mmCIF file of C-alpha atoms in Angstrom:
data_model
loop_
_atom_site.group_PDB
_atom_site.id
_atom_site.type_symbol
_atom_site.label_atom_id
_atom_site.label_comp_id
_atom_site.label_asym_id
_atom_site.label_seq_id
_atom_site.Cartn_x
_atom_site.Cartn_y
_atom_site.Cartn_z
ATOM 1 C CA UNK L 994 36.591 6.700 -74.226
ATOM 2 C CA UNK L 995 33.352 7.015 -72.006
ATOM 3 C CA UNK L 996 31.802 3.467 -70.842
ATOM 4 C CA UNK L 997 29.593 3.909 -67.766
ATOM 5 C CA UNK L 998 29.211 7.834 -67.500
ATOM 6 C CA UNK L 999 33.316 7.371 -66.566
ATOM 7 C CA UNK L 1000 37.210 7.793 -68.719
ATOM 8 C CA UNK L 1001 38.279 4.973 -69.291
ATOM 9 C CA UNK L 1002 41.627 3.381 -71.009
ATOM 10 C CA UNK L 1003 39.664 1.081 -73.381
ATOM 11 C CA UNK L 1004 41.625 -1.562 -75.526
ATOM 12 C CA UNK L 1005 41.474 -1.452 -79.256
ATOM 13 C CA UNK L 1006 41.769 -3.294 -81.941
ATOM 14 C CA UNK L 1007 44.390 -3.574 -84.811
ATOM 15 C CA UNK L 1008 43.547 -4.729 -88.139
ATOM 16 C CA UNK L 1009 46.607 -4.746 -90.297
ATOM 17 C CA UNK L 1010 46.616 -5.563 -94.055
ATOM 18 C CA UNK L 1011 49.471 -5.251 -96.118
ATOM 19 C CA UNK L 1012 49.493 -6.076 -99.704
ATOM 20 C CA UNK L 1013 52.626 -7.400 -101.780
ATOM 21 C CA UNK L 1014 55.859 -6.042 -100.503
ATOM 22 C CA UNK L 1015 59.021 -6.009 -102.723
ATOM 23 C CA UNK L 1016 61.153 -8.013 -100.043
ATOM 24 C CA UNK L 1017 59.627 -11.375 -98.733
ATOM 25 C CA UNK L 1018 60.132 -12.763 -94.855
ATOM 26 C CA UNK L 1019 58.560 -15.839 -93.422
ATOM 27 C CA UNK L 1020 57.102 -16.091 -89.828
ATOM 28 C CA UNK L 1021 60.195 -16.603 -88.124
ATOM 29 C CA UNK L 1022 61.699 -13.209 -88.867
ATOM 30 C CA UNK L 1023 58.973 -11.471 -87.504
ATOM 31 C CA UNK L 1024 59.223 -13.887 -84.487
ATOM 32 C CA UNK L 1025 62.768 -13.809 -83.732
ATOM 33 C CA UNK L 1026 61.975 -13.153 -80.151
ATOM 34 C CA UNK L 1027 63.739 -9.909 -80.132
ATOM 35 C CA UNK L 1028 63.481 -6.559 -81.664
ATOM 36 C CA UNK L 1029 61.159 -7.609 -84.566
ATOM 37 C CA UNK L 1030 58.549 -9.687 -82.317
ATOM 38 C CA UNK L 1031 58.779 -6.367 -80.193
ATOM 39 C CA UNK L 1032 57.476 -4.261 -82.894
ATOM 40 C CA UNK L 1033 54.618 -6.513 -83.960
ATOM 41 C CA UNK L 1034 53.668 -7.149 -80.336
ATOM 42 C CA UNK L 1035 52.901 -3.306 -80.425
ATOM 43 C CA UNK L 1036 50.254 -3.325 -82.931
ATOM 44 C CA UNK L 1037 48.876 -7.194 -81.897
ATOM 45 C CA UNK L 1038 49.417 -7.008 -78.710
ATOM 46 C CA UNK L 1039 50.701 -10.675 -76.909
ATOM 47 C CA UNK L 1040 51.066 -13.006 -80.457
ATOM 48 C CA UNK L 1041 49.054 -16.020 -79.912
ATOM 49 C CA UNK L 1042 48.896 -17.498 -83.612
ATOM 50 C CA UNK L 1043 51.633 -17.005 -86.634
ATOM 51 C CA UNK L 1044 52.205 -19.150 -89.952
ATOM 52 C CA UNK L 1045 53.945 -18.500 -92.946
ATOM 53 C CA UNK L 1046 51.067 -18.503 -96.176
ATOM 54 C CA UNK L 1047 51.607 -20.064 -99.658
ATOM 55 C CA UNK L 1048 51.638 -16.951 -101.538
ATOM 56 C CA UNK L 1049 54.766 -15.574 -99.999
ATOM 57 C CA UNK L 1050 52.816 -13.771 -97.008
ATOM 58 C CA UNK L 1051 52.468 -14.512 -93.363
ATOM 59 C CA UNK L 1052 49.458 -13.723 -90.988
ATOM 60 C CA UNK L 1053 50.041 -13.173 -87.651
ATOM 61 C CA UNK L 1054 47.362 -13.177 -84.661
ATOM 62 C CA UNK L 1055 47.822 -11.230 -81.059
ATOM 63 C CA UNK L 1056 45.050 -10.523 -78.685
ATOM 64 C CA UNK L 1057 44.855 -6.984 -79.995
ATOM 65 C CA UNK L 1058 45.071 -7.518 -83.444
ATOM 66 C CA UNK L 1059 46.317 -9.323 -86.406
ATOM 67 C CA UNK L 1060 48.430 -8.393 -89.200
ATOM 68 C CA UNK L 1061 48.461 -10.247 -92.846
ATOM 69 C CA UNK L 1062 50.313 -9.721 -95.563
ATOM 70 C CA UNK L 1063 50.999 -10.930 -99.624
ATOM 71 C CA UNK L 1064 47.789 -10.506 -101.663
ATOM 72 C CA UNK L 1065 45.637 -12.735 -99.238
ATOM 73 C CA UNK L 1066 45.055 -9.123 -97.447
ATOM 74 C CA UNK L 1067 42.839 -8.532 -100.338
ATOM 75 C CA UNK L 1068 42.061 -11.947 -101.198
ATOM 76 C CA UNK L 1069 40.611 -12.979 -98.023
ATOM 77 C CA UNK L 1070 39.111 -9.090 -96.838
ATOM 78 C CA UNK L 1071 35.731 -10.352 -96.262
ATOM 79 C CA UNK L 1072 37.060 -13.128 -93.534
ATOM 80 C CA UNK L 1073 39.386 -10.215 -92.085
ATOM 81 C CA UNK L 1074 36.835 -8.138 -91.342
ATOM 82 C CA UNK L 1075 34.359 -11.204 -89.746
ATOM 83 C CA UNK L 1076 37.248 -12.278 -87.626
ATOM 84 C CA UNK L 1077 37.881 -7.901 -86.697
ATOM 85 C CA UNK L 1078 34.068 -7.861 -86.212
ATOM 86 C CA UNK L 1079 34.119 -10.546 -83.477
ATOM 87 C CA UNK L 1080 37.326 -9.540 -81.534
ATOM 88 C CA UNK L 1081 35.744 -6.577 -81.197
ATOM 89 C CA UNK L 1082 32.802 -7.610 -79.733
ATOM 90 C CA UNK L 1083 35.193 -9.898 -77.569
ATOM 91 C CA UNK L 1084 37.167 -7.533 -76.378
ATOM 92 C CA UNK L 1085 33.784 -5.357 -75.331
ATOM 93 C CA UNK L 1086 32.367 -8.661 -73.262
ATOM 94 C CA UNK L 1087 35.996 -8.742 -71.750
ATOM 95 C CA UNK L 1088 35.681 -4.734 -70.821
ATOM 96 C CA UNK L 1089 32.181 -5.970 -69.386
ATOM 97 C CA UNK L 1090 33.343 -9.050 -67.363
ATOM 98 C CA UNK L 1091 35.974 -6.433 -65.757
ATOM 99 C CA UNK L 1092 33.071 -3.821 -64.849
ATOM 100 C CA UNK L 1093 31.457 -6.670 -63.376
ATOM 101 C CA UNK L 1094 33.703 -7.822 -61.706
ATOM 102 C CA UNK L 1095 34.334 -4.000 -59.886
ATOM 103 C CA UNK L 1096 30.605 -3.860 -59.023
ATOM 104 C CA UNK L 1097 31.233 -7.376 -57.020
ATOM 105 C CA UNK L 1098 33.944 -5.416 -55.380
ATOM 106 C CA UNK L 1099 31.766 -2.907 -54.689
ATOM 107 C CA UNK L 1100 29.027 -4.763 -53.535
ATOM 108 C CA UNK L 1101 30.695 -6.733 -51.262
ATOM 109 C CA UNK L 1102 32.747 -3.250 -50.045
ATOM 110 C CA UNK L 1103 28.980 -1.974 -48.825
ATOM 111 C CA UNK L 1104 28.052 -5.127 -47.957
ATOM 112 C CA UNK L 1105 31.039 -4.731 -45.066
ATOM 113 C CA UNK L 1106 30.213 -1.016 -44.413
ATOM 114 C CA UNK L 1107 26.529 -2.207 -43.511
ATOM 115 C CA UNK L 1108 27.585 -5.147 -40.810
ATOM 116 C CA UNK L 1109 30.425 -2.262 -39.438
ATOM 117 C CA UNK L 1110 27.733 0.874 -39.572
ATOM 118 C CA UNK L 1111 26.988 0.473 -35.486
ATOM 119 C CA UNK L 1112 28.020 3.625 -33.870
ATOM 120 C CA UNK L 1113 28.195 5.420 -37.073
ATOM 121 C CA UNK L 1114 24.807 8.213 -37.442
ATOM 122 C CA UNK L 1115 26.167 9.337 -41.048
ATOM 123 C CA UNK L 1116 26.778 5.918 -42.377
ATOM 124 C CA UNK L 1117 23.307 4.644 -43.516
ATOM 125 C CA UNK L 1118 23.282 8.178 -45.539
ATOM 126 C CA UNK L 1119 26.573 6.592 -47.398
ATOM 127 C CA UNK L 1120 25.570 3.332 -47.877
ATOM 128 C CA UNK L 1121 22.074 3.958 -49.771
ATOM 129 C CA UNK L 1122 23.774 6.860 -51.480
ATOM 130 C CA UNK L 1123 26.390 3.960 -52.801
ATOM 131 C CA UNK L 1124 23.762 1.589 -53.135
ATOM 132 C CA UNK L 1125 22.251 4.019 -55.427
ATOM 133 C CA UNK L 1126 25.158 4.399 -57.707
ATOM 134 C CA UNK L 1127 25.745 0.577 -57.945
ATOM 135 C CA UNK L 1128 22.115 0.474 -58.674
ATOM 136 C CA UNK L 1129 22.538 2.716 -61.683
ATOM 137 C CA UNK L 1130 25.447 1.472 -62.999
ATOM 138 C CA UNK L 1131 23.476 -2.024 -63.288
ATOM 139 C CA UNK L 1132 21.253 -0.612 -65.058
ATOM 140 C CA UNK L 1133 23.233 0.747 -67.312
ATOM 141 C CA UNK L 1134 25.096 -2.648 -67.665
ATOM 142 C CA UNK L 1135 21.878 -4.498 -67.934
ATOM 143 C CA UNK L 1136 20.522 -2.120 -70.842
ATOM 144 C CA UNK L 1137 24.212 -2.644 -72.535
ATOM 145 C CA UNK L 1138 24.089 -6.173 -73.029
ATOM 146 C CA UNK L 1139 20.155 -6.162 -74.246
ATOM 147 C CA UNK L 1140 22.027 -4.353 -76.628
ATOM 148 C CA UNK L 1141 24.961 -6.990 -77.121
ATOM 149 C CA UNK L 1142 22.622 -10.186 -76.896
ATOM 150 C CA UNK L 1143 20.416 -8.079 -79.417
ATOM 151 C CA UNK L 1144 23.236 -7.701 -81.902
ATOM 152 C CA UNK L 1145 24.331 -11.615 -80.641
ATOM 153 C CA UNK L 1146 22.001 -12.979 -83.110
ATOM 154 C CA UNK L 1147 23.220 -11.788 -86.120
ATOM 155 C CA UNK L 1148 27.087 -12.371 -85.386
ATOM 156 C CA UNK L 1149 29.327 -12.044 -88.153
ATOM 157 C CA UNK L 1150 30.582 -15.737 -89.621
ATOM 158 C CA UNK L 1151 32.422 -16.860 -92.706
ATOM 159 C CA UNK L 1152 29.798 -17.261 -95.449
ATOM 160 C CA UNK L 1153 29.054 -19.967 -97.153
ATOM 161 C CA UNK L 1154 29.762 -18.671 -100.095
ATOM 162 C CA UNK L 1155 33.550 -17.763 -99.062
ATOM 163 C CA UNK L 1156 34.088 -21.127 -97.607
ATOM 164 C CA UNK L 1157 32.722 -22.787 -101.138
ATOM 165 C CA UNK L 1158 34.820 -20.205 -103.372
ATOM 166 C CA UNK L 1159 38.005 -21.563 -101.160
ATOM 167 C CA UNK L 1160 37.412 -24.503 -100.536
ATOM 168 C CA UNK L 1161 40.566 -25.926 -102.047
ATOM 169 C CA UNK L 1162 42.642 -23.248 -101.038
ATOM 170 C CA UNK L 1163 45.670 -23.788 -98.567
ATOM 171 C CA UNK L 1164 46.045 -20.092 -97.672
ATOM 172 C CA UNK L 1165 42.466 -20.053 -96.531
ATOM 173 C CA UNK L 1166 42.687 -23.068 -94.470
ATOM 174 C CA UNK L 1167 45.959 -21.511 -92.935
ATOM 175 C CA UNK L 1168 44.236 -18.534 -92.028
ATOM 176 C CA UNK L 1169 41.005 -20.009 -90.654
ATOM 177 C CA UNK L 1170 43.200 -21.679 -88.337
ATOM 178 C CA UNK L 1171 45.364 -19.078 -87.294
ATOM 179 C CA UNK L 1172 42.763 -16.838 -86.612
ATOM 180 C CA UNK L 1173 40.491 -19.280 -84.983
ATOM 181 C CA UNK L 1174 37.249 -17.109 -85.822
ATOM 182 C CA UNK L 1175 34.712 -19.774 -85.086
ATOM 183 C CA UNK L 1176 36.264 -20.770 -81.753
ATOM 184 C CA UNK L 1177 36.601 -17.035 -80.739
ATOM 185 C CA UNK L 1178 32.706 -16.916 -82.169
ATOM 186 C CA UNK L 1179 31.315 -20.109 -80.213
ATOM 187 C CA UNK L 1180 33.294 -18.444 -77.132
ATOM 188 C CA UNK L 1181 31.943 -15.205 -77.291
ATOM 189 C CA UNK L 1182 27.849 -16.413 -77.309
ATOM 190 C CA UNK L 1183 28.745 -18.972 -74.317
ATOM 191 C CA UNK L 1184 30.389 -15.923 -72.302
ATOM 192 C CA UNK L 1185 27.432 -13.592 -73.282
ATOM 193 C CA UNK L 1186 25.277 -15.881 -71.406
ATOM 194 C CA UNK L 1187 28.108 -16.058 -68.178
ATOM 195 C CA UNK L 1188 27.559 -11.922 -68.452
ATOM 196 C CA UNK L 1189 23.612 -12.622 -68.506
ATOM 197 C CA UNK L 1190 23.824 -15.092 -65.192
ATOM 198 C CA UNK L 1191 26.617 -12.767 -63.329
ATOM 199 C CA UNK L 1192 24.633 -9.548 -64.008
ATOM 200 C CA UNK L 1193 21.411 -11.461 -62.302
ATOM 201 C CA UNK L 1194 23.639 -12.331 -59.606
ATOM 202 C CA UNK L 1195 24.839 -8.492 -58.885
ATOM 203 C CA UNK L 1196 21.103 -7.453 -58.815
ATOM 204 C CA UNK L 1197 20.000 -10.236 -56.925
ATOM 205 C CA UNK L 1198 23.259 -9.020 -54.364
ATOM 206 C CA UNK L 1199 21.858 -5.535 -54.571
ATOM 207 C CA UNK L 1200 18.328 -5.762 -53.830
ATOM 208 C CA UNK L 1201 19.889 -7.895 -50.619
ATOM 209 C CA UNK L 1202 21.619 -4.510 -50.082
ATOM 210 C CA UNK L 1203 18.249 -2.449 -50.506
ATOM 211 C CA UNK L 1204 16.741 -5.317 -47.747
ATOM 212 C CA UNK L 1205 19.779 -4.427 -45.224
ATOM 213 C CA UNK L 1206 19.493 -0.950 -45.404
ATOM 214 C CA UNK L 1207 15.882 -1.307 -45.089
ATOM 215 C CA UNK L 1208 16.430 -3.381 -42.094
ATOM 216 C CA UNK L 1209 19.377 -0.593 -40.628
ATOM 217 C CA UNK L 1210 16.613 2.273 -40.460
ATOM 218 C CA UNK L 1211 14.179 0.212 -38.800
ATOM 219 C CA UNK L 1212 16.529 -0.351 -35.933
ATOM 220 C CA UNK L 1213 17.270 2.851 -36.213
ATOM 221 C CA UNK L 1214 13.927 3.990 -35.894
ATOM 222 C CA UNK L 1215 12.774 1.327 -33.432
ATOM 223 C CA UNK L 1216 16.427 2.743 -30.928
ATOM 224 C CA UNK L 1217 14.749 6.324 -31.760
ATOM 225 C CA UNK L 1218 11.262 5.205 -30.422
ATOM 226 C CA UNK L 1219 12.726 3.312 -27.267
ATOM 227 C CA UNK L 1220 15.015 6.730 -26.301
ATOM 228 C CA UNK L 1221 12.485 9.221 -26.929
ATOM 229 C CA UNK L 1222 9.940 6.610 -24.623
ATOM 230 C CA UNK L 1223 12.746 6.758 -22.208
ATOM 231 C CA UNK L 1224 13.287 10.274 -22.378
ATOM 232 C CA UNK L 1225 8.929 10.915 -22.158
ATOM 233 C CA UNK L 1226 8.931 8.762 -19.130
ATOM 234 C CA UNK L 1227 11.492 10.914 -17.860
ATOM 235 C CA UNK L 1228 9.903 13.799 -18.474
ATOM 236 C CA UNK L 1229 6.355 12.814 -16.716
ATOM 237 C CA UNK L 1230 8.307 11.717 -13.537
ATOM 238 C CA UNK L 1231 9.997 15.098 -13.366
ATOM 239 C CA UNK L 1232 6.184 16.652 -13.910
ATOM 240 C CA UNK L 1233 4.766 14.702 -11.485
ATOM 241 C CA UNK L 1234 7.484 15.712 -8.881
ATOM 242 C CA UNK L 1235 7.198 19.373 -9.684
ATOM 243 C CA UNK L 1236 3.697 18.966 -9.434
ATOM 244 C CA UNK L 1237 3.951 17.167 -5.712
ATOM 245 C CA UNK L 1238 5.873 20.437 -4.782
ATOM 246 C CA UNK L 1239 3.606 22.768 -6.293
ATOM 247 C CA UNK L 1240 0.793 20.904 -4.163
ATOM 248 C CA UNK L 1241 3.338 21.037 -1.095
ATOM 249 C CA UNK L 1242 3.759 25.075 -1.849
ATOM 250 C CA UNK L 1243 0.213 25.308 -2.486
ATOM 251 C CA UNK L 1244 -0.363 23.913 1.421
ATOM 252 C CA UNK L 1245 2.725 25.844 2.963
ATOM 253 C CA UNK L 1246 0.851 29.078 1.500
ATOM 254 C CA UNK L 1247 -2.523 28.051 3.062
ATOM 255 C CA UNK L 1248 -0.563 27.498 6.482
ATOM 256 C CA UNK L 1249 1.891 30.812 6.213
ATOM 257 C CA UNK L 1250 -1.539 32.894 5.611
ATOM 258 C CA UNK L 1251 -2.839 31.323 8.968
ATOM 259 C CA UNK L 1252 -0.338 32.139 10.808
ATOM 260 C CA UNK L 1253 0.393 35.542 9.457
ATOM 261 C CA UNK L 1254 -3.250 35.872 10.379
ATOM 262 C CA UNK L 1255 -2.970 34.600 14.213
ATOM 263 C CA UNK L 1256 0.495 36.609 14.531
ATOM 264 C CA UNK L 1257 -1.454 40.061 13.340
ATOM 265 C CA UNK L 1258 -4.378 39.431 15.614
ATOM 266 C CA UNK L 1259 -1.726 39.076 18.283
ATOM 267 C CA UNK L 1260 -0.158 42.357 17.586
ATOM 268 C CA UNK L 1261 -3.996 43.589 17.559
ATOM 269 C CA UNK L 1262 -4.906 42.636 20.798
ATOM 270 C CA UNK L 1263 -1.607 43.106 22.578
ATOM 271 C CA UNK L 1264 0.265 40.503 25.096
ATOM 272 C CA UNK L 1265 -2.975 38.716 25.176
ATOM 273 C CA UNK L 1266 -3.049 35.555 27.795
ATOM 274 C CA UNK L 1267 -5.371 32.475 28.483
ATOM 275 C CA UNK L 1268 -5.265 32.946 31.873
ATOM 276 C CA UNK L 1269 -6.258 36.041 31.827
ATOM 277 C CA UNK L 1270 -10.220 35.043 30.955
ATOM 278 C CA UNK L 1271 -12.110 33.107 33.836
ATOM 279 C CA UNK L 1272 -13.274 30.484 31.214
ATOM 280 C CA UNK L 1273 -9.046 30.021 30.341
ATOM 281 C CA UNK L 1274 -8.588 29.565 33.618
ATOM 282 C CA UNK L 1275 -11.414 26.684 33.648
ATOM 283 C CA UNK L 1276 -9.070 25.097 31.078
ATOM 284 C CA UNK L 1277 -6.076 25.303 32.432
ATOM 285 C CA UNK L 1278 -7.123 23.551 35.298
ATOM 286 C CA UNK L 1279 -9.062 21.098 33.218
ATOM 287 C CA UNK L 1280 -6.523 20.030 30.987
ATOM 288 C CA UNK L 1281 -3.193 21.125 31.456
ATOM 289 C CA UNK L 1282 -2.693 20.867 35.543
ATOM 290 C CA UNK L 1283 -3.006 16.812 35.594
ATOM 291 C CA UNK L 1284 0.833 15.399 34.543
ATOM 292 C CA UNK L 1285 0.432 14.336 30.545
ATOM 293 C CA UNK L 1286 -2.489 15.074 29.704
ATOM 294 C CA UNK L 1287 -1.816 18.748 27.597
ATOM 295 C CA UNK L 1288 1.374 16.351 25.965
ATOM 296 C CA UNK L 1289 -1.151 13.937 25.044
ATOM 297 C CA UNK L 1290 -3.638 16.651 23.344
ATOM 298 C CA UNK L 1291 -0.908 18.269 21.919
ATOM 299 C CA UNK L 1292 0.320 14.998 20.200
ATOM 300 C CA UNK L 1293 -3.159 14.027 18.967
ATOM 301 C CA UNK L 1294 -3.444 17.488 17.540
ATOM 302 C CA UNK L 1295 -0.185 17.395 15.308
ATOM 303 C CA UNK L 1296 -1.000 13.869 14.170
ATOM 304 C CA UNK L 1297 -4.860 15.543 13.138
ATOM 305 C CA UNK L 1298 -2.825 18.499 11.615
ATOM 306 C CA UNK L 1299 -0.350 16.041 9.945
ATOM 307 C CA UNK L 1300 -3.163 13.500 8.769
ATOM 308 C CA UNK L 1301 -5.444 16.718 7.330
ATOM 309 C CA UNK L 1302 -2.218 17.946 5.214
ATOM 310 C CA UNK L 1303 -1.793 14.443 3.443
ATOM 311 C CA UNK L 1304 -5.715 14.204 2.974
ATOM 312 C CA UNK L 1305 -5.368 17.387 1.240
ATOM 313 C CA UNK L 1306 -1.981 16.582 -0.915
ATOM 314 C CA UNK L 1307 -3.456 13.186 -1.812
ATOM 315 C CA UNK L 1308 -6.788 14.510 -3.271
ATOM 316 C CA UNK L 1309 -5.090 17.133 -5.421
ATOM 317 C CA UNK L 1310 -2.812 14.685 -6.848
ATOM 318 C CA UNK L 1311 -5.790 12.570 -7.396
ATOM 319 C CA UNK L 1312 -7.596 15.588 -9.145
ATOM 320 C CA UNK L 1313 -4.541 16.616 -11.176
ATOM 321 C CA UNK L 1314 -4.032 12.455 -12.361
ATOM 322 C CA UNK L 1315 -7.557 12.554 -13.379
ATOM 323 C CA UNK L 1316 -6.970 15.136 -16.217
ATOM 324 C CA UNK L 1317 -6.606 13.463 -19.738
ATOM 325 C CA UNK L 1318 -5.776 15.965 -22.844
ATOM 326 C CA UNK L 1319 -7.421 14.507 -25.761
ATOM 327 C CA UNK L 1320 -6.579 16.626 -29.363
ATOM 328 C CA UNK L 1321 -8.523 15.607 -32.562
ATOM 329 C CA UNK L 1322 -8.147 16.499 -36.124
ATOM 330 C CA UNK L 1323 -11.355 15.895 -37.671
ATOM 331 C CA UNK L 1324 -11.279 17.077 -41.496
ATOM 332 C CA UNK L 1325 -15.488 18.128 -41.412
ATOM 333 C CA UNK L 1326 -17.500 20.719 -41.808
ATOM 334 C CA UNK L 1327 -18.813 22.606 -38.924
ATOM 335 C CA UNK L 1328 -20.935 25.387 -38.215
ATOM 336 C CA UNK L 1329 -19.204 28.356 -36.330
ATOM 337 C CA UNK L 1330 -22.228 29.458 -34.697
ATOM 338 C CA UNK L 1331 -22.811 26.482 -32.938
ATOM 339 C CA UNK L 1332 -18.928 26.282 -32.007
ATOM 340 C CA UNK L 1333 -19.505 30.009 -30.597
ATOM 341 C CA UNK L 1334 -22.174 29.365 -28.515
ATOM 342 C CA UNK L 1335 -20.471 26.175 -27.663
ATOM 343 C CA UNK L 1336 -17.974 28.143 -26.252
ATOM 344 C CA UNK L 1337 -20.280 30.969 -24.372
ATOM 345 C CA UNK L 1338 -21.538 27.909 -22.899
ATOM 346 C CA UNK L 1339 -18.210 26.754 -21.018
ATOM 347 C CA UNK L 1340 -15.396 28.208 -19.232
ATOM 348 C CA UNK L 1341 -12.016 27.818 -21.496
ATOM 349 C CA UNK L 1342 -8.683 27.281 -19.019
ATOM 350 C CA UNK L 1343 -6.289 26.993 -22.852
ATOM 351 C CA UNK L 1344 -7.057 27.250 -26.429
ATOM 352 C CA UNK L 1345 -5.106 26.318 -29.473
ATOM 353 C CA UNK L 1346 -6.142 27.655 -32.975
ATOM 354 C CA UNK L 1347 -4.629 25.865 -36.517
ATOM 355 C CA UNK L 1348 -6.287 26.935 -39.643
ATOM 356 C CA UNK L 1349 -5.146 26.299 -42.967
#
């Protein structure tokens, strides 16, 4: 049996009628609590009614079934098959109240997977793929009982006509209350609407579900945005020290090429000395033959060196902070010439192309 796209054991029902049998037993043969209550508990299932009827028969009512014998099998076939009519459709609302019941279970098994899904990357993947599945299968339960409260309004009863034709028969009042076909009736249309209120309750449960999982990849998102903010301010620190050292490399060049250029001079010229010129001479005496005062130059010359270096380092960081990239995507027509002309017009450092 398929119910729900899935096997499934499903219970059936027994209708046994047996017509006049050679050998007569009353009720308490059949349930002697032994062998022979054994045998009819296979075909009923668990017995809930038996009596003995007038006509020498006996009628016998399980959960699964129901078996009547003596010539009220035929006599009474049209009540038969109301009361067969209605267990069946009982024992389908039963099968429904079970599948139910396993999509609560199921519901409330996601429902714990979604409050224990921290630290777990491939859980939201199971949960909406099991939200999806519970999804369908109410669905499929909700189209099911349109179906059954469809079919609800025209459930099989004992005519009128029967009732009036037996009115003053014993064997049919016997039967009517051993099978109890208008209590199983009444019971059926009041669980029919339990089905309608639990089945509202399971989607109302899983578009809660839907909302959570919702809620999970926000988070989810919103802890992506926050690392890869982390991980951009990150990586513009680690630019803007690389480009502090390309500005410091950029000065040691500028200084290395100065001295290279005062150390090949020297090889030019020779052993060159200041003293050696009458106007070095001037100097020296000047400057450097009074105690301190050459230390003193000397000093204020490395600070002007040292203050010159940061003046430079400071204005090409200032130049480099000033740049700001700006990229567009501007869906309009253009004219190429223009853009080409445009272009003759101004010196390009990058370019980036993306046509479609």
């Amino acid at each position: 049996t398929m119910f729900l796209c899935e096997e499934i054991r499903a219970p059936t029902l027994s209708n046994v009628p047996v017509g006049e049998t050679p050998a007569r037993f009353d009720v308490t043969y059949f349930m002697d609590g032994e062998d022979n209550e054994n045998e009819i508990s296979q075909i009923t299932g668990r017995v809930r009614n038996a009596a003995d009827l007038p006509d020498g028969g006996v009628v016998i009512a399980g959960e699964k079934g129901i078996v009547v014998s003596g010539i009220c099998a035929k006599k009474f076939e049209n009540v038969l098959v109301t009361h067969a009519a209605i267990m069946s459709r009982r024992i389908f609302v039963s099968t429904f109240f079970h599948r139910l019941f396993e999509m609560e279970s199921e519901i409330d098994s996601i429902q714990l997977m979604i409050a224990t899904h921290i630290g777990k990357p491939s859980g939201l993947a199971e949960i909406r793929r099991r939200v999806m599945v519970a999804c369908k299968q109410a669905s499929l339960l909700d189209a099911l009982l349109t179906q059954v409260k469809t079919s609800s309004h025209s459930l099989p009863d004992i005519s009128e006509e029967d009732a009036r034709t037996h009115a003053n028969d014993p064997s049919f009042e016997i039967l009517l209350e051993t099978l109890e076909t208008k209590d199983y009736r009444e019971e059926l249309v009041v669980r029919l609407k339990d089905l309608e209120s639990l089945l509202k309750c399971a989607r109302l449960g899983l578009d809660s579900l839907r909302e959570n999982t919702d809620v999970i990849s926000e988070v989810q998102m919103f802890k992506l945005q926050e690392s890869l903010q982390s991980n951009t301010r990150n990586l513009e620190s680690l630019f803007r020290a690389n480009e502090s050292s390309a500005n410091s490399l950029q000065l040691m060049q500028l200084i290395i090429g100065g001295s290279l250029a005062f150390s090949v001079m020297d090889r030019l010229v020779g052993n060159w000395n200041l003293l050696d010129a009458s106007w070095g001479r001037d100097v020296f005496d000047a400057f450097i033959d009074p105690p301190a005062l050459w230390l003193i130059i000397s000093l204020l010359f490395f600070a002007l060196i040292v203050l010159t270096l940061q003046y430079a380092l400071k204005r090409m960081l200032e130049k480099a902070s000033a740049d700001i990239n700006l990229r567009y995507s501007l869906h309009v027509k253009i004219s190429i010439l223009a853009l080409r002309r445009f272009l003759k017009r101004h010196e390009l450092y990058s370019e980036e192309a993306d046509t479609d």
